[in-house]
Amino acid sequence: MVSRSLRSCGGYGPRWAHRADPLVPQRIALLSMHTSPLHQPGTGDSGGMNVYIVEAAKRLAAHGAAVDIFTRATSSDEPPVADLAPGVRVRHVLAGPFEGLPKLDLPDQLCGFTAGVLRAHAARPYDLVHSHYWLSGQAGYQTRDRWGVPLVHTAHTLAKVKNAQLAAGDVAEPAARIVGEERVVAEADRLVANTDAEARDLVTYYDADPDRVSVVLPGVDLAQFSPGDRFTPTGPDTTADLRRRHDLPTDALILLFVGRIQPLKAPDVLLRAVAALRDRDPVLARRVVAVVAGGPSGSGTARPTYLHELAGTLGIADAVRFLPAQPAARLAELYRCADLVCVPSHNESFGLVALEAQACGTPVVAAAVGGLTTAVADGSTGALVDGHDPADWARVLHGLLLEPARRAALAAAARPHAARFSWERTADGLLAVYTDAITEYAARRPLSA
């Protein structure tokens, strides 16, 4: 239990909100150097981490904390400070040119970013720093040392794990990132892992102290992502209505991929599986349409038209629809349009897409890797596939597409499963970690400091 005497400490020691919960830290700094929470997820470097930071920040603010999210400014049009939600602000830090930079170039801007973060503390002292991704972690431990507050870090992805599960033809994560991650793991006061699997990876690959690793499951916006009226024959948003709204065939068997277009996410596996379906069952395959929603990212930006070319090479261009990254409301409608959502990633620290789809009542077929083994209940809300062989994916998809009753049973179980994960629970877990981190940090640090 945190000593109540800490509430009256002077200087930059911990302060606590005088609200319903006296243990809620009053001011929290979240660091997200390489990607802004204001950017559209699903393209560039914006993905599930962006959603995580936004949703967690809003729930932390609802508990009474004032949250500032620090990110690198990428446009002169961005204001120095932008309100994201009540109690949540985004602070754009000048560090390098006003443009999006490849992540390989961002370490050169760490000094500028860190300096910008440190300057903010003079006007608004913080009780705790929570860095996201290894780049932010580099700024995080320097900030921790200067401010005299604990550092909590969430990796979201780990270079050693990605390299161990690298897609064919993809580019390995550089040694500089691995060294940087090792340093952050050693420096952070507490490490937050998204799943038990990620916690094990931190210990196995990075020699993290198990006592400093806490598992806090990510959540899903259960209000935004819901089945709606899709299962109500007379409702205003039946599946057929939604498909017409998105210019999709009402009588098709729709396989949906949502995410950034890069080898790590393996959208090519879905296209190759659709081609294999045509060999396995030409009659059924004529009804199959693959929908790919997302934009190029990472090494995928080197060949932004690769998937289009692959569809043509495989002879399935007529069965593939390409859509840009979608805002949350339209994304929820796409999930409701689909018969199955496919997540064939080579690595996922959690797999937010899988959870969002299930919250909308759509079964998921996913690779049995990383956090997807937690997000998907194999055999109950979807199916997990070992490996990325298109023939294996075609076999699993074929079996599910042939059995509408089985798909209906999976759909019925999907929403209750997703309801176990909420951002409110995530925020509660984070606050518990924050409280422990501040308590332990204060115990190691003389009050006079």
Coordinates of C-alpha atoms in Angstrom, one line a residue:
M1 CA 0.0 0.0 0.0
V2 CA 1.3 3.5 -0.9
S3 CA 2.0 5.6 2.2
R4 CA -0.5 8.5 2.3
S5 CA 2.4 10.8 3.3
L6 CA 3.6 10.7 -0.3
R7 CA 0.6 12.9 -1.3
S8 CA 2.2 15.9 0.5
C9 CA 5.8 15.4 -0.8
G10 CA 7.3 18.5 -2.2
G11 CA 9.4 18.8 -5.4
Y12 CA 8.7 16.4 -8.2
G13 CA 7.9 13.4 -6.1
P14 CA 4.6 11.5 -6.6
R15 CA 1.3 13.3 -6.2
W16 CA -2.0 11.6 -6.0
A17 CA -5.4 12.7 -7.3
H18 CA -7.8 13.8 -4.6
R19 CA -10.7 11.9 -6.2
A20 CA -12.6 8.7 -5.6
D21 CA -9.5 6.6 -5.7
P22 CA -6.7 8.2 -3.7
L23 CA -4.1 5.9 -5.4
V24 CA -4.6 7.2 -8.9
P25 CA -1.5 9.1 -10.1
Q26 CA -2.5 12.6 -10.9
R27 CA -0.4 13.2 -14.0
I28 CA 0.9 10.5 -16.5
A29 CA 3.2 11.0 -19.4
L30 CA 2.7 8.5 -22.3
L31 CA 5.5 8.4 -24.9
S32 CA 4.8 7.4 -28.5
M33 CA 7.6 8.8 -30.5
H34 CA 7.2 7.1 -33.9
T35 CA 3.5 7.2 -34.4
S36 CA 0.8 9.6 -33.4
P37 CA -2.4 8.6 -31.6
L38 CA -4.2 11.0 -33.9
H39 CA -3.3 9.1 -37.1
Q40 CA -5.6 6.6 -38.8
P41 CA -4.6 3.0 -37.9
G42 CA -4.1 0.5 -40.6
T43 CA -1.4 2.3 -42.7
G44 CA 2.1 3.5 -42.3
D45 CA 3.3 3.0 -38.8
S46 CA -0.2 3.3 -37.3
G47 CA -1.8 0.2 -36.0
G48 CA -3.0 -1.6 -32.9
M49 CA -0.6 0.3 -30.7
N50 CA -2.2 3.6 -31.7
V51 CA -5.6 2.2 -30.7
Y52 CA -4.2 0.9 -27.4
I53 CA -2.7 4.2 -26.4
V54 CA -5.8 6.2 -27.3
E55 CA -8.3 3.9 -25.5
A56 CA -6.1 3.3 -22.5
A57 CA -5.5 7.1 -22.1
K58 CA -9.2 7.8 -22.2
R59 CA -9.9 5.3 -19.5
L60 CA -7.1 6.4 -17.3
A61 CA -8.4 10.0 -17.6
A62 CA -11.9 8.7 -16.6
H63 CA -10.2 7.4 -13.4
G64 CA -9.1 11.0 -12.6
A65 CA -5.6 11.2 -14.2
A66 CA -4.5 13.9 -16.5
V67 CA -2.7 12.2 -19.4
D68 CA -0.3 13.8 -21.9
I69 CA 0.8 11.8 -24.9
F70 CA 4.1 12.8 -26.4
T71 CA 4.7 12.1 -30.1
R72 CA 7.0 13.5 -32.8
A73 CA 5.6 16.3 -34.9
T74 CA 5.3 15.4 -38.5
S75 CA 3.5 18.4 -39.9
S76 CA 3.7 22.2 -39.4
D77 CA -0.1 22.2 -39.3
E78 CA -0.1 20.2 -36.0
P79 CA -0.6 22.4 -33.0
P80 CA 1.9 22.1 -30.1
V81 CA -0.9 20.7 -28.0
A82 CA -4.1 19.0 -29.1
D83 CA -7.0 17.9 -27.0
L84 CA -7.8 14.2 -27.7
A85 CA -10.5 13.6 -25.1
P86 CA -11.4 15.0 -21.7
G87 CA -8.3 14.8 -19.6
V88 CA -6.1 13.6 -22.5
R89 CA -3.8 15.9 -24.5
V90 CA -1.4 15.1 -27.4
R91 CA 1.8 17.1 -27.3
H92 CA 3.7 17.3 -30.7
V93 CA 7.4 17.4 -30.1
L94 CA 9.7 19.1 -32.6
A95 CA 12.4 16.5 -33.5
G96 CA 13.7 16.4 -37.0
P97 CA 12.0 17.4 -40.2
F98 CA 8.2 17.9 -40.6
E99 CA 7.6 14.6 -42.4
G100 CA 7.1 11.0 -41.7
L101 CA 10.5 9.3 -41.4
P102 CA 11.3 5.5 -41.7
K103 CA 11.7 4.0 -38.3
L104 CA 15.4 3.2 -39.2
D105 CA 16.0 7.0 -39.3
L106 CA 14.2 7.9 -36.1
P107 CA 17.0 7.0 -33.7
D108 CA 18.8 10.1 -35.1
Q109 CA 16.0 12.2 -33.7
L110 CA 15.9 10.7 -30.2
C111 CA 18.0 13.6 -28.7
G112 CA 15.6 16.2 -30.0
F113 CA 12.5 14.2 -28.9
T114 CA 13.9 13.5 -25.4
A115 CA 14.8 17.2 -25.0
G116 CA 11.2 18.2 -26.0
V117 CA 9.7 15.8 -23.5
L118 CA 12.0 17.0 -20.7
R119 CA 11.1 20.6 -21.2
A120 CA 7.4 19.9 -20.7
H121 CA 8.0 18.7 -17.1
A122 CA 8.8 22.2 -15.9
A123 CA 5.3 23.5 -16.6
R124 CA 3.4 20.3 -15.8
P125 CA 5.3 17.8 -13.5
Y126 CA 4.4 14.1 -14.0
D127 CA 4.2 11.3 -11.6
L128 CA 5.1 8.5 -14.0
V129 CA 6.3 7.8 -17.5
H130 CA 4.9 5.0 -19.6
S131 CA 6.8 4.5 -22.9
H132 CA 5.4 2.5 -25.8
Y133 CA 7.7 0.7 -28.3
W134 CA 11.5 0.6 -28.0
L135 CA 12.2 4.1 -29.5
S136 CA 10.0 5.7 -26.9
G137 CA 11.7 3.6 -24.3
Q138 CA 15.1 5.2 -25.1
A139 CA 13.6 8.6 -24.2
G140 CA 11.7 7.0 -21.3
Y141 CA 14.6 6.0 -19.2
Q142 CA 16.4 9.3 -19.7
T143 CA 13.2 11.1 -18.7
R144 CA 12.8 8.8 -15.7
D145 CA 16.3 9.8 -14.5
R146 CA 15.8 13.5 -14.9
W147 CA 12.3 13.7 -13.5
G148 CA 12.8 11.3 -10.6
V149 CA 9.7 9.2 -11.4
P150 CA 9.3 5.5 -12.3
L151 CA 9.3 4.3 -15.9
V152 CA 6.8 1.7 -17.1
H153 CA 7.4 0.3 -20.6
T154 CA 5.3 -1.7 -23.1
A155 CA 7.2 -3.1 -26.1
H156 CA 4.2 -4.0 -28.3
T157 CA 6.6 -5.9 -30.6
L158 CA 10.0 -7.4 -29.9
A159 CA 12.8 -7.5 -32.5
K160 CA 14.2 -10.9 -31.4
V161 CA 10.7 -12.5 -31.6
K162 CA 10.0 -10.9 -35.0
N163 CA 13.4 -12.1 -36.4
A164 CA 12.7 -15.6 -35.1
Q165 CA 9.4 -15.7 -37.0
L166 CA 10.4 -13.6 -40.1
A167 CA 8.3 -13.9 -43.2
A168 CA 10.1 -15.1 -46.3
G169 CA 11.7 -12.2 -48.1
D170 CA 11.1 -9.8 -45.2
V171 CA 13.9 -7.6 -43.8
A172 CA 15.2 -8.5 -40.3
E173 CA 15.1 -6.0 -37.5
P174 CA 18.5 -4.3 -37.1
A175 CA 21.0 -5.0 -34.3
A176 CA 20.6 -1.4 -33.1
R177 CA 17.0 -2.0 -32.2
I178 CA 17.9 -5.2 -30.4
V179 CA 20.5 -3.4 -28.3
G180 CA 18.0 -0.6 -27.7
E181 CA 15.4 -3.0 -26.5
E182 CA 17.8 -4.8 -24.2
R183 CA 18.7 -1.5 -22.6
V184 CA 15.1 -0.5 -22.1
V185 CA 14.2 -3.9 -20.6
A186 CA 17.1 -3.5 -18.1
E187 CA 16.2 0.1 -17.3
A188 CA 12.4 0.1 -16.9
D189 CA 11.0 -0.1 -13.4
R190 CA 8.1 -2.2 -14.7
L191 CA 7.4 -4.0 -18.0
V192 CA 3.8 -4.4 -19.2
A193 CA 3.2 -7.4 -21.5
N194 CA 0.0 -7.8 -23.5
T195 CA -0.2 -11.6 -22.9
D196 CA 1.5 -14.4 -21.0
A197 CA 3.3 -15.3 -24.2
E198 CA 4.8 -11.9 -24.5
A199 CA 5.8 -12.0 -20.8
R200 CA 7.6 -15.3 -21.5
D201 CA 9.4 -13.7 -24.5
L202 CA 10.6 -10.8 -22.4
V203 CA 12.1 -13.3 -19.9
T204 CA 13.4 -15.8 -22.5
Y205 CA 14.8 -13.5 -25.1
Y206 CA 15.7 -10.4 -23.0
D207 CA 16.5 -11.8 -19.6
A208 CA 13.8 -9.6 -18.0
D209 CA 13.3 -10.0 -14.2
P210 CA 10.0 -11.9 -13.9
D211 CA 9.1 -9.9 -10.8
R212 CA 9.2 -6.7 -12.9
V213 CA 6.9 -8.1 -15.7
S214 CA 3.1 -7.7 -15.4
V215 CA 0.5 -9.0 -17.9
V216 CA -2.3 -6.5 -18.7
L217 CA -4.5 -7.7 -21.5
P218 CA -5.5 -5.1 -24.1
G219 CA -9.2 -4.5 -24.7
V220 CA -11.8 -3.7 -27.3
D221 CA -14.3 -0.9 -27.6
L222 CA -17.4 -3.0 -27.1
A223 CA -19.8 -0.2 -27.9
Q224 CA -18.1 0.7 -31.2
F225 CA -17.5 -3.0 -32.2
S226 CA -20.8 -4.9 -31.8
P227 CA -22.9 -7.2 -33.9
G228 CA -25.5 -4.4 -34.4
D229 CA -28.6 -5.7 -36.2
R230 CA -26.8 -8.1 -38.5
F231 CA -28.5 -11.1 -37.0
T232 CA -32.0 -9.5 -37.0
P233 CA -33.7 -10.3 -40.3
T234 CA -35.9 -7.2 -40.2
G235 CA -33.2 -4.9 -38.7
P236 CA -32.0 -1.8 -40.6
D237 CA -28.4 -3.1 -40.8
T238 CA -28.7 -6.7 -41.9
T239 CA -25.6 -8.2 -43.5
A240 CA -27.0 -7.7 -47.0
D241 CA -27.7 -4.0 -46.3
L242 CA -24.2 -3.5 -45.0
R243 CA -22.6 -5.2 -48.0
R244 CA -24.6 -3.0 -50.4
R245 CA -23.4 0.0 -48.4
H246 CA -19.7 -1.1 -49.0
D247 CA -20.3 -2.2 -52.6
L248 CA -19.8 -5.9 -51.8
P249 CA -21.8 -8.8 -53.3
T250 CA -24.7 -9.8 -51.0
D251 CA -24.5 -13.5 -51.9
A252 CA -20.7 -13.9 -51.6
L253 CA -18.7 -15.8 -49.0
I254 CA -16.5 -12.9 -47.7
L255 CA -13.1 -13.4 -46.2
L256 CA -11.8 -10.2 -44.7
F257 CA -8.2 -9.1 -43.9
V258 CA -7.7 -5.9 -41.9
G259 CA -4.3 -4.4 -41.2
R260 CA -1.2 -2.9 -42.5
I261 CA 0.1 -4.3 -45.8
Q262 CA 3.5 -5.7 -45.1
P263 CA 5.1 -9.2 -45.0
L264 CA 4.8 -9.4 -41.2
K265 CA 1.0 -9.3 -41.5
A266 CA 1.0 -11.9 -44.3
P267 CA -2.0 -10.8 -46.4
D268 CA -0.4 -12.8 -49.3
V269 CA -1.3 -16.0 -47.3
L270 CA -5.0 -15.2 -47.6
L271 CA -4.7 -14.6 -51.4
R272 CA -2.7 -17.8 -52.0
A273 CA -5.3 -19.7 -49.9
V274 CA -8.1 -18.3 -52.1
A275 CA -6.2 -19.6 -55.1
A276 CA -5.8 -23.0 -53.5
L277 CA -9.5 -23.0 -52.7
R278 CA -10.2 -22.8 -56.5
D279 CA -8.2 -26.0 -56.9
R280 CA -9.9 -27.7 -54.0
D281 CA -13.5 -26.8 -54.6
P282 CA -14.1 -24.7 -57.8
V283 CA -17.8 -24.5 -57.3
L284 CA -17.5 -23.1 -53.7
A285 CA -14.6 -20.9 -54.7
R286 CA -16.7 -19.1 -57.2
R287 CA -18.6 -17.6 -54.3
V288 CA -15.6 -16.5 -52.3
V289 CA -14.5 -12.8 -52.3
A290 CA -11.4 -11.7 -50.3
V291 CA -11.5 -8.1 -49.0
V292 CA -8.2 -6.5 -48.0
A293 CA -8.5 -3.3 -46.0
G294 CA -5.3 -1.4 -45.2
G295 CA -2.4 0.5 -46.5
P296 CA 1.3 -0.2 -47.2
S297 CA 3.6 -0.2 -44.1
G298 CA 7.1 -1.1 -43.2
S299 CA 9.0 -3.1 -45.8
G300 CA 5.6 -3.3 -47.7
T301 CA 6.1 0.3 -48.8
A302 CA 8.9 -0.8 -51.1
R303 CA 6.3 -2.7 -53.3
P304 CA 3.0 -1.0 -52.6
T305 CA 1.2 -2.8 -55.5
Y306 CA 2.6 -6.2 -54.7
L307 CA -0.8 -7.7 -53.5
H308 CA -2.5 -6.4 -56.6
E309 CA 0.1 -8.0 -58.8
L310 CA -0.1 -11.2 -56.8
A311 CA -3.8 -11.4 -57.3
G312 CA -3.3 -11.1 -61.0
T313 CA -0.5 -13.7 -61.1
L314 CA -2.7 -16.2 -59.1
G315 CA -5.6 -15.6 -61.4
I316 CA -8.0 -14.4 -58.6
A317 CA -8.1 -10.6 -59.3
D318 CA -11.8 -10.9 -59.9
A319 CA -12.2 -12.3 -56.4
V320 CA -10.3 -9.7 -54.5
R321 CA -11.4 -6.2 -53.3
F322 CA -8.9 -3.7 -52.0
L323 CA -10.0 -1.0 -49.6
P324 CA -8.0 1.7 -47.8
A325 CA -7.7 1.8 -44.0
Q326 CA -11.1 2.4 -42.5
P327 CA -12.2 4.6 -39.6
A328 CA -13.6 2.7 -36.7
A329 CA -17.3 3.0 -37.5
R330 CA -16.9 1.8 -41.1
L331 CA -14.4 -0.9 -39.9
A332 CA -17.1 -2.3 -37.6
E333 CA -19.5 -2.5 -40.5
L334 CA -16.8 -4.4 -42.6
Y335 CA -16.4 -6.9 -39.8
R336 CA -20.2 -7.4 -39.8
C337 CA -20.1 -7.9 -43.6
A338 CA -17.6 -10.8 -43.4
D339 CA -18.3 -14.5 -43.0
L340 CA -14.8 -15.0 -41.6
V341 CA -12.0 -12.6 -40.6
C342 CA -8.5 -13.8 -41.4
V343 CA -5.4 -12.9 -39.4
P344 CA -2.4 -14.8 -40.9
S345 CA 0.3 -12.7 -39.3
H346 CA 3.8 -14.2 -38.7
N347 CA 3.8 -12.4 -35.3
E348 CA 1.3 -10.5 -33.2
S349 CA 1.9 -9.3 -29.6
F350 CA -1.9 -9.5 -29.2
G351 CA -4.0 -9.2 -32.3
L352 CA -6.5 -6.4 -31.9
V353 CA -8.2 -7.1 -35.2
A354 CA -9.1 -10.6 -34.1
L355 CA -10.8 -9.2 -31.0
E356 CA -12.6 -6.4 -32.8
A357 CA -14.0 -8.9 -35.3
Q358 CA -15.2 -11.3 -32.6
A359 CA -16.8 -8.3 -30.8
C360 CA -18.8 -7.8 -34.0
G361 CA -19.9 -11.5 -33.9
T362 CA -17.6 -12.6 -36.7
P363 CA -15.5 -15.8 -36.4
V364 CA -11.8 -15.5 -36.9
V365 CA -9.2 -17.8 -38.6
A366 CA -5.8 -16.8 -37.3
A367 CA -2.2 -18.0 -37.2
A368 CA -1.4 -19.8 -34.0
V369 CA 1.3 -17.3 -33.0
G370 CA 1.9 -14.8 -30.1
G371 CA -1.1 -13.1 -28.7
L372 CA -3.5 -14.5 -31.2
T373 CA -3.6 -17.7 -29.2
T374 CA -5.1 -15.6 -26.4
A375 CA -7.4 -13.4 -28.6
V376 CA -9.0 -16.3 -30.4
A377 CA -10.6 -19.3 -28.6
D378 CA -9.7 -22.1 -30.9
G379 CA -12.7 -24.2 -31.8
S380 CA -15.1 -21.9 -29.9
T381 CA -14.9 -18.5 -31.6
G382 CA -12.7 -19.4 -34.6
A383 CA -9.8 -21.5 -35.7
L384 CA -6.0 -21.3 -35.2
V385 CA -3.8 -22.5 -38.0
D386 CA -0.3 -23.8 -37.4
G387 CA 2.0 -22.2 -39.9
H388 CA 1.4 -20.2 -43.0
D389 CA 1.1 -22.9 -45.7
P390 CA -1.6 -21.7 -48.1
A391 CA -2.8 -25.3 -48.5
D392 CA -3.4 -25.6 -44.8
W393 CA -5.2 -22.3 -44.7
A394 CA -7.4 -23.4 -47.7
R395 CA -8.2 -26.6 -45.9
V396 CA -9.4 -24.8 -42.7
L397 CA -11.3 -22.1 -44.6
H398 CA -12.9 -24.7 -46.9
G399 CA -14.2 -26.7 -43.9
L400 CA -15.7 -23.6 -42.3
L401 CA -17.2 -22.2 -45.5
L402 CA -18.9 -25.5 -46.2
E403 CA -20.6 -25.5 -42.7
P404 CA -22.8 -22.5 -42.2
A405 CA -24.2 -24.0 -39.0
R406 CA -20.7 -24.3 -37.6
R407 CA -19.9 -20.7 -38.5
A408 CA -23.1 -19.6 -36.8
A409 CA -22.1 -21.4 -33.6
L410 CA -18.7 -19.7 -33.7
A411 CA -20.3 -16.3 -34.3
A412 CA -22.7 -16.8 -31.4
A413 CA -19.7 -17.5 -29.0
A414 CA -17.5 -14.7 -30.5
R415 CA -19.2 -11.7 -28.8
P416 CA -19.3 -13.2 -25.3
H417 CA -15.6 -14.1 -25.7
A418 CA -14.7 -10.6 -26.8
A419 CA -16.7 -9.1 -23.9
R420 CA -14.1 -10.6 -21.5
F421 CA -11.7 -8.0 -22.9
S422 CA -12.5 -4.3 -22.2
W423 CA -10.4 -1.1 -22.1
E424 CA -11.8 -0.5 -18.7
R425 CA -10.2 -3.7 -17.4
T426 CA -7.0 -2.7 -19.2
A427 CA -7.0 0.7 -17.4
D428 CA -7.6 -1.0 -14.1
G429 CA -4.6 -3.3 -14.7
L430 CA -2.4 -0.4 -15.8
L431 CA -3.3 1.6 -12.7
A432 CA -2.4 -1.4 -10.5
V433 CA 1.0 -1.6 -12.2
Y434 CA 1.5 2.2 -11.9
T435 CA 0.7 2.0 -8.2
D436 CA 3.2 -0.8 -7.6
A437 CA 5.9 1.0 -9.7
I438 CA 5.5 4.3 -7.7
T439 CA 5.4 2.4 -4.4
E440 CA 8.6 0.5 -5.2
Y441 CA 10.3 3.5 -6.6
A442 CA 9.5 5.6 -3.6
A443 CA 10.8 2.8 -1.3
R444 CA 14.2 2.8 -3.1
R445 CA 14.5 6.6 -3.2
P446 CA 14.9 8.7 -0.1
L447 CA 12.1 11.2 0.4
S448 CA 14.6 14.1 0.5
A449 CA 15.5 13.2 -3.2

